[in-house]
């Protein structure tokens, strides 16, 4: 298993190296002169060419792009993601400052999605061809079809404007977490519910379930002890992947609810053409995503003894 | 199914719902309606769309930062709510040599938020070489010196109307206490009616009343600026009572909010004007007749009525908003006249020779691109661009709209690969004379080269005699109407919404200045 983890970590570093390359050059291929944009930010609209040139020189933007990339990589190896070219804030510090908000939102969103999805998925799997099953299927369809930004606004309208239960934006208290977490949770839960349903239905057809029934176990024991544990394996994988994706920043949700997380930081930085911040965020998200998928794979082995990582060695 | 099993599943579901509710509703929110304030508490919560990116004079304060700056810092010269120039921290000023030397006589008994006195040294500090305003805008300043405790002398390389420049909120007077002994910025210290209390990045800025303020002290104890970039979220938070005031209400929300009980909407023409900037250096807009034809083709009244829900005023080509000093009230503006428009195009040699509805000249069709920014004005500019496209199609001009981000527009503009750009006012407030520089051949944004225009702009900028200045600015406005280096579409209206408990607010025409004097909150 340790060999497997080491191999995967090596693969992760290859992926990250690729990410650094793509994110760095993609920003340079984007239209617009970074020096001019920084100068605009610093000096306002009353600009002249000499100010743009002095910014270009001061920020090292006059060097060839590949050279700038290697300098950035060199700093990266020393865990230095550089400074924001707009605000001069330390990029890593800024990302770590936003991380708790993103983690909070991610965990709450995932929790809510599981709390909604698992009962619905299990019920609809066990109640095939009934009204309840149709209702669950309808819920899933709606959940998948509604875009996050629209669901967010709908929830604000319902819970803030109409019922006055939760505030519509902001960060700091549990009630402010409610609507963004619900938005994320609901949108994720529909897929998880469908997955749970499909997986449980498949498992319920297995011979060992028949065998369990034949041995006289009641339905409750059959489902909880025998079926559910196996049926939840793909759900765990999916939840793990979602976790990685969300940790990277639920961009739209964070923007709608003014949630100060990494996703919003990334969007703001893209609009401000803050190259170093964008590169830092993308790299950070890539690392989080890769590590969380590795963690899911390991968890998979813990949950399912049939999976042996030795076979990969 | 087994009865027990059903029961367990139902319990499971119930627990899930309860769990979710407990997780999300366990704590009462401090900012929810009515909770952030005690009754009669004078804490005003204002929604802004961007955080304060900078508090010090070495960088530009952009976006909504200036609404916050205008509470903390003050300028030497001020504008009243109708944009007339009035004394600020300077009680009076004079120029003994027609604009090259300026003497400012400062207000006495004014203290900074840290208790130190406002005096000539703090003006010298604020306009030192380190300040970005010296580096970017006021380059012609040769020196700034304190003649005595309350008199400051500015010496310029050329005559300029310096007081006009000094009204801008983004280059106010700061206390030397902003810096520590090592010269590092510590906190904002100004002379304004509110003192800086705290800032939580991208969330809120808290200001408290300055009890030692030299003017009328604020009736509010505290002002909290909440940063909410999404305009819809901002409006919803306002409707929910989480915000007492929003200072940029989107046009499409104004009528709906006006109809709501207790909500007050105040509107006032701002100094911003949306305009179509032409690439006067390339076909087809290098021909004045084509530009004039476009001016006759666009119905700016319909733009305001149809697209902007009657918010704003049709400009008809007028570059200066009517409320600005030196805006010519008798300026003859354009109104839609398609016959004239078609005749001008014909005179310019454009005709539909193949009957496809698009005009041609020397075998080339009359088409162009119209660039629209994805920025803050995108929502209304995109709709306006569509109306322009439709109006010009009637003439036989094929317009392709491209909605791009600022960087992409700047790149296309740099290589002159565009026909028109839809923009909003540059350098406009009060009597600040810089706007006309946008069509000056020295401007990086200019694609118009006309010596007469350049001379007029330079002369207006370096004249201090009000009568002469007025004549020159009137001449410039007439020049823009005649030569159309840009066609000015709509004078923007500033719209501020206040909640039921907010009393005493009076809107000002100066866009980044938020005047909270006289504002108080009635019992909620």
Tab-separated table of N, CA, C and O in Angstrom, chain A residues 31-32 36-37 40-48 50-51 86-89 94 98 108 111-112 115 119-120 122-123 126-127 153 156-157 160-161 164 166-169 171 173-176 178 182 219-220 223 255-256 258 260 264 268 273, chain B residues 1-2 5-6 8-9 12-13 16 19-20 23-33 53 59-60 62 132 135-137 139 201-203 226-230 232-233 236-237 239-240 242-243 405 407-408 410-411 426-427 432 434 444-445:
chain	number	residue	atom	x	y	z
A	31	UNK	N	-5.675	37.886	-23.527
A	31	UNK	CA	-5.419	39.224	-24.070
A	31	UNK	C	-5.228	40.276	-22.985
A	31	UNK	O	-5.684	40.104	-21.857
A	32	UNK	N	-4.536	41.335	-23.348
A	32	UNK	CA	-4.329	42.426	-22.389
A	32	UNK	C	-2.901	42.461	-21.903
A	32	UNK	O	-2.279	41.419	-21.718
A	36	UNK	N	0.121	47.184	-18.236
A	36	UNK	CA	-0.831	48.289	-18.340
A	36	UNK	C	-1.936	48.146	-17.288
A	36	UNK	O	-2.351	49.120	-16.659
A	37	UNK	N	-2.376	46.897	-17.096
A	37	UNK	CA	-3.453	46.679	-16.123
A	37	UNK	C	-2.997	46.980	-14.703
A	37	UNK	O	-3.732	47.561	-13.909
A	40	UNK	N	-2.780	50.703	-14.399
A	40	UNK	CA	-4.120	51.279	-14.251
A	40	UNK	C	-4.593	51.176	-12.807
A	40	UNK	O	-5.176	52.104	-12.253
A	41	UNK	N	-4.319	50.003	-12.215
A	41	UNK	CA	-4.723	49.760	-10.836
A	41	UNK	C	-3.988	50.709	-9.882
A	41	UNK	O	-4.548	51.211	-8.931
A	42	UNK	N	-2.723	50.943	-10.180
A	42	UNK	CA	-1.912	51.769	-9.276
A	42	UNK	C	-2.120	53.262	-9.473
A	42	UNK	O	-2.108	54.028	-8.526
A	43	UNK	N	-2.236	53.668	-10.720
A	43	UNK	CA	-2.230	55.097	-10.991
A	43	UNK	C	-3.548	55.645	-11.524
A	43	UNK	O	-3.657	56.847	-11.773
A	44	UNK	N	-4.532	54.760	-11.753
A	44	UNK	CA	-5.788	55.244	-12.299
A	44	UNK	C	-5.693	55.474	-13.791
A	44	UNK	O	-4.737	55.052	-14.446
A	45	UNK	N	-6.712	56.157	-14.321
A	45	UNK	CA	-6.806	56.265	-15.781
A	45	UNK	C	-5.828	57.270	-16.378
A	45	UNK	O	-5.589	57.262	-17.576
A	46	UNK	N	-5.289	58.151	-15.542
A	46	UNK	CA	-4.372	59.168	-16.062
A	46	UNK	C	-2.993	58.572	-16.301
A	46	UNK	O	-2.027	58.897	-15.626
A	47	UNK	N	-2.922	57.682	-17.243
A	47	UNK	CA	-1.675	56.940	-17.455
A	47	UNK	C	-0.883	57.486	-18.618
A	47	UNK	O	-1.439	58.032	-19.555
A	48	UNK	N	0.416	57.304	-18.570
A	48	UNK	CA	1.159	57.507	-19.811
A	48	UNK	C	2.126	56.337	-20.014
A	48	UNK	O	2.307	55.495	-19.126
A	50	UNK	N	5.275	55.949	-20.064
A	50	UNK	CA	6.448	55.757	-19.209
A	50	UNK	C	6.067	55.039	-17.910
A	50	UNK	O	6.848	54.245	-17.383
A	51	UNK	N	4.848	55.309	-17.421
A	51	UNK	CA	4.412	54.625	-16.192
A	51	UNK	C	4.221	53.131	-16.445
A	51	UNK	O	4.585	52.295	-15.623
A	86	UNK	N	-1.145	43.128	-7.711
A	86	UNK	CA	-2.068	44.247	-7.537
A	86	UNK	C	-1.980	44.812	-6.123
A	86	UNK	O	-1.832	46.006	-5.914
A	87	UNK	N	-2.085	43.924	-5.110
A	87	UNK	CA	-2.142	44.426	-3.735
A	87	UNK	C	-0.840	44.248	-2.964
A	87	UNK	O	-0.727	44.728	-1.840
A	88	UNK	N	0.099	43.526	-3.538
A	88	UNK	CA	1.383	43.195	-2.898
A	88	UNK	C	1.244	42.250	-1.706
A	88	UNK	O	2.180	42.038	-0.956
A	89	UNK	N	0.053	41.666	-1.508
A	89	UNK	CA	-0.124	40.693	-0.422
A	89	UNK	C	0.594	39.394	-0.790
A	89	UNK	O	0.707	39.051	-1.966
A	94	UNK	N	-2.532	34.792	1.635
A	94	UNK	CA	-3.882	35.184	1.213
A	94	UNK	C	-4.753	33.943	0.992
A	94	UNK	O	-5.899	33.892	1.424
A	98	UNK	N	-8.102	32.457	3.164
A	98	UNK	CA	-9.423	32.154	2.589
A	98	UNK	C	-9.801	30.690	2.794
A	98	UNK	O	-10.961	30.327	2.611
A	108	UNK	N	-19.935	21.731	5.157
A	108	UNK	CA	-21.369	21.901	5.403
A	108	UNK	C	-22.175	21.467	4.190
A	108	UNK	O	-23.200	20.784	4.324
A	111	UNK	N	-22.112	17.680	3.920
A	111	UNK	CA	-22.936	17.100	4.981
A	111	UNK	C	-24.414	17.193	4.615
A	111	UNK	O	-25.164	16.207	4.704
A	112	UNK	N	-24.809	18.362	4.190
A	112	UNK	CA	-26.223	18.548	3.825
A	112	UNK	C	-26.581	17.660	2.641
A	112	UNK	O	-27.644	17.029	2.625
A	115	UNK	N	-27.022	14.193	3.946
A	115	UNK	CA	-28.217	14.085	4.787
A	115	UNK	C	-29.488	14.049	3.942
A	115	UNK	O	-30.480	13.435	4.308
A	119	UNK	N	-31.033	9.235	2.584
A	119	UNK	CA	-32.395	8.724	2.829
A	119	UNK	C	-33.220	8.639	1.550
A	119	UNK	O	-33.908	7.649	1.323
A	120	UNK	N	-33.082	9.668	0.695
A	120	UNK	CA	-33.877	9.665	-0.536
A	120	UNK	C	-33.447	8.510	-1.442
A	120	UNK	O	-34.281	7.763	-1.971
A	122	UNK	N	-31.919	5.712	-0.625
A	122	UNK	CA	-32.251	4.396	-0.040
A	122	UNK	C	-33.744	4.122	-0.200
A	122	UNK	O	-34.167	3.056	-0.656
A	123	UNK	N	-34.560	5.136	0.157
A	123	UNK	CA	-36.012	4.957	0.075
A	123	UNK	C	-36.457	4.633	-1.338
A	123	UNK	O	-37.251	3.723	-1.560
A	126	UNK	N	-35.641	1.130	-2.389
A	126	UNK	CA	-36.436	0.071	-1.758
A	126	UNK	C	-37.912	0.145	-2.145
A	126	UNK	O	-38.657	-0.797	-1.968
A	127	UNK	N	-38.324	1.310	-2.629
A	127	UNK	CA	-39.735	1.495	-2.967
A	127	UNK	C	-39.882	1.678	-4.473
A	127	UNK	O	-40.421	2.679	-4.939
A	153	UNK	N	-30.247	32.160	-5.699
A	153	UNK	CA	-31.134	33.331	-5.668
A	153	UNK	C	-32.533	32.927	-5.196
A	153	UNK	O	-33.180	33.626	-4.418
A	156	UNK	N	-32.425	32.557	-1.498
A	156	UNK	CA	-32.394	33.878	-0.854
A	156	UNK	C	-33.811	34.462	-0.840
A	156	UNK	O	-34.287	34.985	0.166
A	157	UNK	N	-34.478	34.334	-1.980
A	157	UNK	CA	-35.838	34.882	-2.071
A	157	UNK	C	-36.746	34.213	-1.034
A	157	UNK	O	-37.492	34.876	-0.329
A	160	UNK	N	-34.728	34.372	2.863
A	160	UNK	CA	-34.360	35.702	3.371
A	160	UNK	C	-35.501	36.689	3.170
A	160	UNK	O	-36.000	37.284	4.122
A	161	UNK	N	-35.918	36.818	1.896
A	161	UNK	CA	-36.894	37.875	1.607
A	161	UNK	C	-38.295	37.530	2.080
A	161	UNK	O	-39.023	38.385	2.576
A	164	UNK	N	-37.720	35.454	6.087
A	164	UNK	CA	-36.818	36.183	7.008
A	164	UNK	C	-36.144	35.267	8.027
A	164	UNK	O	-36.032	35.589	9.199
A	166	UNK	N	-33.013	33.388	7.282
A	166	UNK	CA	-31.558	33.457	7.168
A	166	UNK	C	-31.121	34.747	6.475
A	166	UNK	O	-31.861	35.256	5.621
A	167	UNK	N	-29.935	35.244	6.801
A	167	UNK	CA	-29.423	36.405	6.054
A	167	UNK	C	-29.051	35.992	4.625
A	167	UNK	O	-28.798	34.817	4.368
A	168	UNK	N	-29.028	36.944	3.742
A	168	UNK	CA	-28.850	36.609	2.333
A	168	UNK	C	-27.389	36.549	1.905
A	168	UNK	O	-27.082	36.142	0.799
A	169	UNK	N	-26.473	36.995	2.737
A	169	UNK	CA	-25.072	37.009	2.324
A	169	UNK	C	-24.210	37.053	3.586
A	169	UNK	O	-24.726	37.180	4.701
A	171	UNK	N	-20.412	36.246	5.938
A	171	UNK	CA	-19.618	35.159	6.479
A	171	UNK	C	-19.377	35.404	7.962
A	171	UNK	O	-19.205	36.547	8.380
A	173	UNK	N	-21.194	33.540	10.748
A	173	UNK	CA	-22.058	32.821	11.679
A	173	UNK	C	-22.696	31.625	10.976
A	173	UNK	O	-22.679	31.536	9.748
A	174	UNK	N	-23.247	30.724	11.774
A	174	UNK	CA	-23.859	29.520	11.196
A	174	UNK	C	-25.033	29.862	10.303
A	174	UNK	O	-25.254	29.237	9.271
A	175	UNK	N	-25.801	30.881	10.705
A	175	UNK	CA	-26.965	31.201	9.879
A	175	UNK	C	-26.543	31.804	8.543
A	175	UNK	O	-27.255	31.689	7.558
A	176	UNK	N	-25.363	32.444	8.517
A	176	UNK	CA	-24.873	32.962	7.234
A	176	UNK	C	-24.371	31.815	6.348
A	176	UNK	O	-24.340	31.936	5.135
A	178	UNK	N	-25.907	29.004	6.220
A	178	UNK	CA	-27.060	28.187	5.837
A	178	UNK	C	-27.343	28.173	4.339
A	178	UNK	O	-27.351	27.109	3.713
A	182	UNK	N	-26.756	25.168	1.794
A	182	UNK	CA	-27.949	24.520	1.237
A	182	UNK	C	-27.896	24.488	-0.290
A	182	UNK	O	-28.231	23.483	-0.911
A	219	UNK	N	-35.559	-7.882	6.831
A	219	UNK	CA	-35.194	-6.960	5.748
A	219	UNK	C	-34.260	-5.842	6.251
A	219	UNK	O	-33.341	-5.400	5.565
A	220	UNK	N	-34.533	-5.394	7.476
A	220	UNK	CA	-33.745	-4.320	8.081
A	220	UNK	C	-32.264	-4.726	8.152
A	220	UNK	O	-31.361	-3.994	7.757
A	223	UNK	N	-30.671	-5.049	4.620
A	223	UNK	CA	-30.312	-3.771	3.976
A	223	UNK	C	-29.146	-3.104	4.697
A	223	UNK	O	-28.136	-2.743	4.095
A	255	UNK	N	-19.533	33.555	-4.969
A	255	UNK	CA	-19.744	34.895	-5.516
A	255	UNK	C	-21.127	35.434	-5.141
A	255	UNK	O	-21.260	36.566	-4.689
A	256	UNK	N	-22.149	34.588	-5.314
A	256	UNK	CA	-23.525	35.046	-5.016
A	256	UNK	C	-23.651	35.455	-3.551
A	256	UNK	O	-24.258	36.472	-3.226
A	258	UNK	N	-21.305	36.283	-1.442
A	258	UNK	CA	-20.152	37.042	-0.940
A	258	UNK	C	-19.396	36.239	0.107
A	258	UNK	O	-19.051	36.759	1.168
A	260	UNK	N	-16.217	34.639	1.451
A	260	UNK	CA	-14.808	34.946	1.155
A	260	UNK	C	-13.903	33.720	1.090
A	260	UNK	O	-12.995	33.566	1.899
A	264	UNK	N	-13.886	32.528	-4.769
A	264	UNK	CA	-14.141	33.944	-5.021
A	264	UNK	C	-12.818	34.688	-5.230
A	264	UNK	O	-12.719	35.555	-6.097
A	268	UNK	N	-12.044	36.862	-8.506
A	268	UNK	CA	-11.648	38.279	-8.363
A	268	UNK	C	-10.272	38.508	-8.986
A	268	UNK	O	-10.035	39.520	-9.649
A	273	UNK	N	-6.715	40.555	-13.266
A	273	UNK	CA	-5.490	40.161	-13.941
A	273	UNK	C	-4.325	40.054	-12.968
A	273	UNK	O	-3.204	40.451	-13.253
B	1	UNK	N	-42.972	-4.411	2.994
B	1	UNK	CA	-41.729	-4.160	3.719
B	1	UNK	C	-41.982	-4.228	5.232
B	1	UNK	O	-43.053	-3.872	5.707
B	2	UNK	N	-40.965	-4.673	5.902
B	2	UNK	CA	-41.076	-4.793	7.354
B	2	UNK	C	-41.433	-3.452	7.990
B	2	UNK	O	-40.889	-2.413	7.620
B	5	UNK	N	-38.601	-1.644	9.690
B	5	UNK	CA	-37.644	-1.073	8.735
B	5	UNK	C	-38.129	0.283	8.197
B	5	UNK	O	-37.396	1.253	8.111
B	6	UNK	N	-39.430	0.331	7.881
B	6	UNK	CA	-40.023	1.591	7.415
B	6	UNK	C	-39.853	2.678	8.472
B	6	UNK	O	-39.498	3.823	8.171
B	8	UNK	N	-37.645	2.862	10.774
B	8	UNK	CA	-36.237	3.294	10.878
B	8	UNK	C	-35.879	4.260	9.757
B	8	UNK	O	-35.246	5.298	9.963
B	9	UNK	N	-36.355	3.912	8.567
B	9	UNK	CA	-36.055	4.795	7.436
B	9	UNK	C	-36.674	6.168	7.615
B	9	UNK	O	-36.052	7.206	7.357
B	12	UNK	N	-34.755	8.006	10.030
B	12	UNK	CA	-33.519	8.434	9.373
B	12	UNK	C	-33.724	9.757	8.624
B	12	UNK	O	-32.945	10.708	8.746
B	13	UNK	N	-34.807	9.783	7.854
B	13	UNK	CA	-35.101	10.982	7.060
B	13	UNK	C	-35.341	12.194	7.950
B	13	UNK	O	-34.858	13.294	7.707
B	16	UNK	N	-32.277	13.431	9.329
B	16	UNK	CA	-31.510	14.166	8.314
B	16	UNK	C	-31.986	15.605	8.231
B	16	UNK	O	-31.189	16.547	8.217
B	19	UNK	N	-31.158	17.392	11.425
B	19	UNK	CA	-29.705	17.626	11.430
B	19	UNK	C	-29.348	18.814	10.565
B	19	UNK	O	-28.580	19.697	10.961
B	20	UNK	N	-29.949	18.822	9.365
B	20	UNK	CA	-29.660	19.924	8.444
B	20	UNK	C	-30.099	21.247	9.048
B	20	UNK	O	-29.371	22.240	9.015
B	23	UNK	N	-27.833	22.261	11.796
B	23	UNK	CA	-26.545	22.721	11.276
B	23	UNK	C	-26.652	24.141	10.741
B	23	UNK	O	-25.774	24.961	10.933
B	24	UNK	N	-27.771	24.400	10.057
B	24	UNK	CA	-27.838	25.687	9.381
B	24	UNK	C	-28.525	26.765	10.194
B	24	UNK	O	-28.352	27.930	9.937
B	25	UNK	N	-29.273	26.398	11.167
B	25	UNK	CA	-30.024	27.462	11.839
B	25	UNK	C	-29.728	27.581	13.308
B	25	UNK	O	-30.472	28.191	14.056
B	26	UNK	N	-28.625	26.946	13.736
B	26	UNK	CA	-28.346	26.870	15.157
B	26	UNK	C	-28.026	28.174	15.834
B	26	UNK	O	-28.230	28.336	17.026
B	27	UNK	N	-27.545	29.095	15.031
B	27	UNK	CA	-27.094	30.329	15.665
B	27	UNK	C	-27.819	31.520	15.062
B	27	UNK	O	-28.027	31.589	13.858
B	28	UNK	N	-28.205	32.400	15.873
B	28	UNK	CA	-28.900	33.586	15.355
B	28	UNK	C	-27.864	34.509	14.730
B	28	UNK	O	-26.819	34.768	15.292
B	29	UNK	N	-28.176	34.960	13.577
B	29	UNK	CA	-27.210	35.797	12.863
B	29	UNK	C	-27.178	37.214	13.401
B	29	UNK	O	-28.200	37.803	13.718
B	30	UNK	N	-25.962	37.745	13.466
B	30	UNK	CA	-25.849	39.111	14.011
B	30	UNK	C	-26.286	40.157	13.002
B	30	UNK	O	-26.653	41.253	13.369
B	31	UNK	N	-26.189	39.793	11.726
B	31	UNK	CA	-26.527	40.826	10.757
B	31	UNK	C	-27.930	40.656	10.197
B	31	UNK	O	-28.340	41.416	9.349
B	32	UNK	N	-28.641	39.650	10.660
B	32	UNK	CA	-30.003	39.478	10.157
B	32	UNK	C	-30.843	40.665	10.574
B	32	UNK	O	-30.470	41.444	11.434
B	33	UNK	N	-31.968	40.764	9.929
B	33	UNK	CA	-32.793	41.950	10.094
B	33	UNK	C	-32.991	42.346	11.558
B	33	UNK	O	-33.460	41.577	12.364
B	53	UNK	N	-9.298	48.855	-1.626
B	53	UNK	CA	-8.068	48.160	-2.005
B	53	UNK	C	-6.834	48.864	-1.463
B	53	UNK	O	-5.757	48.309	-1.407
B	59	UNK	N	-1.033	54.982	-3.801
B	59	UNK	CA	-1.730	54.205	-4.836
B	59	UNK	C	-3.115	54.778	-5.069
B	59	UNK	O	-3.658	55.512	-4.252
B	60	UNK	N	-3.694	54.340	-6.167
B	60	UNK	CA	-5.012	54.827	-6.556
B	60	UNK	C	-6.102	54.078	-5.777
B	60	UNK	O	-6.031	52.865	-5.630
B	62	UNK	N	-9.540	52.725	-6.072
B	62	UNK	CA	-10.470	52.559	-7.194
B	62	UNK	C	-11.852	52.115	-6.727
B	62	UNK	O	-12.090	51.860	-5.544
B	132	UNK	N	0.815	59.345	-5.463
B	132	UNK	CA	0.635	58.939	-6.852
B	132	UNK	C	0.064	60.082	-7.669
B	132	UNK	O	0.292	60.178	-8.871
B	135	UNK	N	2.741	61.779	-9.264
B	135	UNK	CA	3.372	60.971	-10.315
B	135	UNK	C	2.481	60.796	-11.534
B	135	UNK	O	2.961	60.655	-12.647
B	136	UNK	N	1.156	60.781	-11.288
B	136	UNK	CA	0.263	60.423	-12.386
B	136	UNK	C	-0.468	61.618	-12.996
B	136	UNK	O	-0.561	61.726	-14.203
B	137	UNK	N	-0.997	62.484	-12.166
B	137	UNK	CA	-1.884	63.528	-12.685
B	137	UNK	C	-1.262	64.920	-12.618
B	137	UNK	O	-1.312	65.676	-13.579
B	139	UNK	N	1.747	66.086	-12.619
B	139	UNK	CA	3.177	66.109	-12.946
B	139	UNK	C	3.713	67.531	-13.098
B	139	UNK	O	4.890	67.779	-12.809
B	201	UNK	N	-11.211	41.995	5.362
B	201	UNK	CA	-11.019	41.988	3.912
B	201	UNK	C	-12.184	41.330	3.163
B	201	UNK	O	-12.651	40.264	3.535
B	202	UNK	N	-12.618	41.983	2.126
B	202	UNK	CA	-13.710	41.516	1.258
B	202	UNK	C	-15.028	41.322	1.995
B	202	UNK	O	-15.943	40.698	1.481
B	203	UNK	N	-15.118	41.816	3.226
B	203	UNK	CA	-16.380	41.669	3.952
B	203	UNK	C	-16.944	42.999	4.431
B	203	UNK	O	-18.042	43.379	4.043
B	226	UNK	N	-20.656	47.176	3.891
B	226	UNK	CA	-20.621	45.735	3.618
B	226	UNK	C	-20.268	45.518	2.152
B	226	UNK	O	-20.890	46.110	1.267
B	227	UNK	N	-19.284	44.656	1.916
B	227	UNK	CA	-18.833	44.426	0.542
B	227	UNK	C	-19.641	43.277	-0.085
B	227	UNK	O	-19.526	42.128	0.327
B	228	UNK	N	-20.496	43.617	-1.046
B	228	UNK	CA	-21.297	42.594	-1.744
B	228	UNK	C	-21.173	42.858	-3.242
B	228	UNK	O	-21.828	43.742	-3.781
B	229	UNK	N	-20.300	42.111	-3.922
B	229	UNK	CA	-20.050	42.428	-5.332
B	229	UNK	C	-21.246	42.152	-6.251
B	229	UNK	O	-21.449	42.863	-7.209
B	230	UNK	N	-22.035	41.135	-5.959
B	230	UNK	CA	-23.119	40.786	-6.878
B	230	UNK	C	-24.296	41.755	-6.701
B	230	UNK	O	-24.877	41.847	-5.617
B	232	UNK	N	-27.426	41.720	-7.650
B	232	UNK	CA	-28.714	41.120	-7.249
B	232	UNK	C	-28.703	40.785	-5.764
B	232	UNK	O	-29.686	41.025	-5.054
B	233	UNK	N	-27.590	40.229	-5.286
B	233	UNK	CA	-27.488	39.893	-3.863
B	233	UNK	C	-27.598	41.168	-3.031
B	233	UNK	O	-28.251	41.196	-1.983
B	236	UNK	N	-31.181	42.252	-2.869
B	236	UNK	CA	-31.968	41.362	-2.008
B	236	UNK	C	-31.643	41.582	-0.525
B	236	UNK	O	-32.527	41.570	0.315
B	237	UNK	N	-30.357	41.789	-0.238
B	237	UNK	CA	-29.966	42.045	1.155
B	237	UNK	C	-30.597	43.347	1.641
B	237	UNK	O	-31.013	43.465	2.799
B	239	UNK	N	-33.469	44.647	0.479
B	239	UNK	CA	-34.904	44.407	0.663
B	239	UNK	C	-35.177	43.613	1.940
B	239	UNK	O	-36.228	43.727	2.549
B	240	UNK	N	-34.198	42.802	2.313
B	240	UNK	CA	-34.355	41.981	3.516
B	240	UNK	C	-34.036	42.761	4.791
B	240	UNK	O	-34.113	42.232	5.879
B	242	UNK	N	-31.094	43.864	5.661
B	242	UNK	CA	-29.726	43.664	6.140
B	242	UNK	C	-28.847	44.872	5.812
B	242	UNK	O	-27.796	45.053	6.394
B	243	UNK	N	-29.270	45.652	4.833
B	243	UNK	CA	-28.553	46.881	4.479
B	243	UNK	C	-29.531	48.047	4.598
B	243	UNK	O	-30.709	47.917	4.266
B	405	UNK	N	-13.541	41.245	-22.175
B	405	UNK	CA	-13.067	41.840	-20.925
B	405	UNK	C	-12.125	43.018	-21.228
B	405	UNK	O	-11.682	43.194	-22.360
B	407	UNK	N	-9.121	43.689	-20.686
B	407	UNK	CA	-7.802	43.384	-21.245
B	407	UNK	C	-7.876	43.190	-22.752
B	407	UNK	O	-7.038	43.705	-23.505
B	408	UNK	N	-8.912	42.450	-23.183
B	408	UNK	CA	-9.058	42.167	-24.612
B	408	UNK	C	-9.362	43.462	-25.365
B	408	UNK	O	-8.826	43.695	-26.458
B	410	UNK	N	-8.524	46.475	-24.448
B	410	UNK	CA	-7.321	47.292	-24.449
B	410	UNK	C	-6.344	46.810	-25.537
B	410	UNK	O	-5.690	47.609	-26.203
B	411	UNK	N	-6.284	45.490	-25.724
B	411	UNK	CA	-5.372	44.949	-26.735
B	411	UNK	C	-5.842	45.330	-28.152
B	411	UNK	O	-5.045	45.814	-28.964
B	426	UNK	N	-14.852	59.242	-18.685
B	426	UNK	CA	-13.480	59.219	-18.178
B	426	UNK	C	-13.218	60.560	-17.510
B	426	UNK	O	-13.515	61.596	-18.080
B	427	UNK	N	-12.593	60.554	-16.370
B	427	UNK	CA	-12.151	61.778	-15.678
B	427	UNK	C	-13.246	62.848	-15.633
B	427	UNK	O	-13.050	63.952	-16.110
B	432	UNK	N	-13.549	69.307	-13.184
B	432	UNK	CA	-12.272	68.683	-13.539
B	432	UNK	C	-12.140	68.627	-15.057
B	432	UNK	O	-12.989	68.064	-15.729
B	434	UNK	N	-10.226	67.141	-17.282
B	434	UNK	CA	-9.458	66.134	-18.006
B	434	UNK	C	-10.227	65.350	-19.066
B	434	UNK	O	-9.629	64.693	-19.900
B	444	UNK	N	-3.436	57.905	-24.631
B	444	UNK	CA	-3.286	56.529	-25.131
B	444	UNK	C	-4.609	55.968	-25.648
B	444	UNK	O	-4.623	54.957	-26.332
B	445	UNK	N	-5.728	56.608	-25.294
B	445	UNK	CA	-7.039	56.109	-25.728
B	445	UNK	C	-7.519	56.796	-27.002
B	445	UNK	O	-8.563	56.484	-27.538
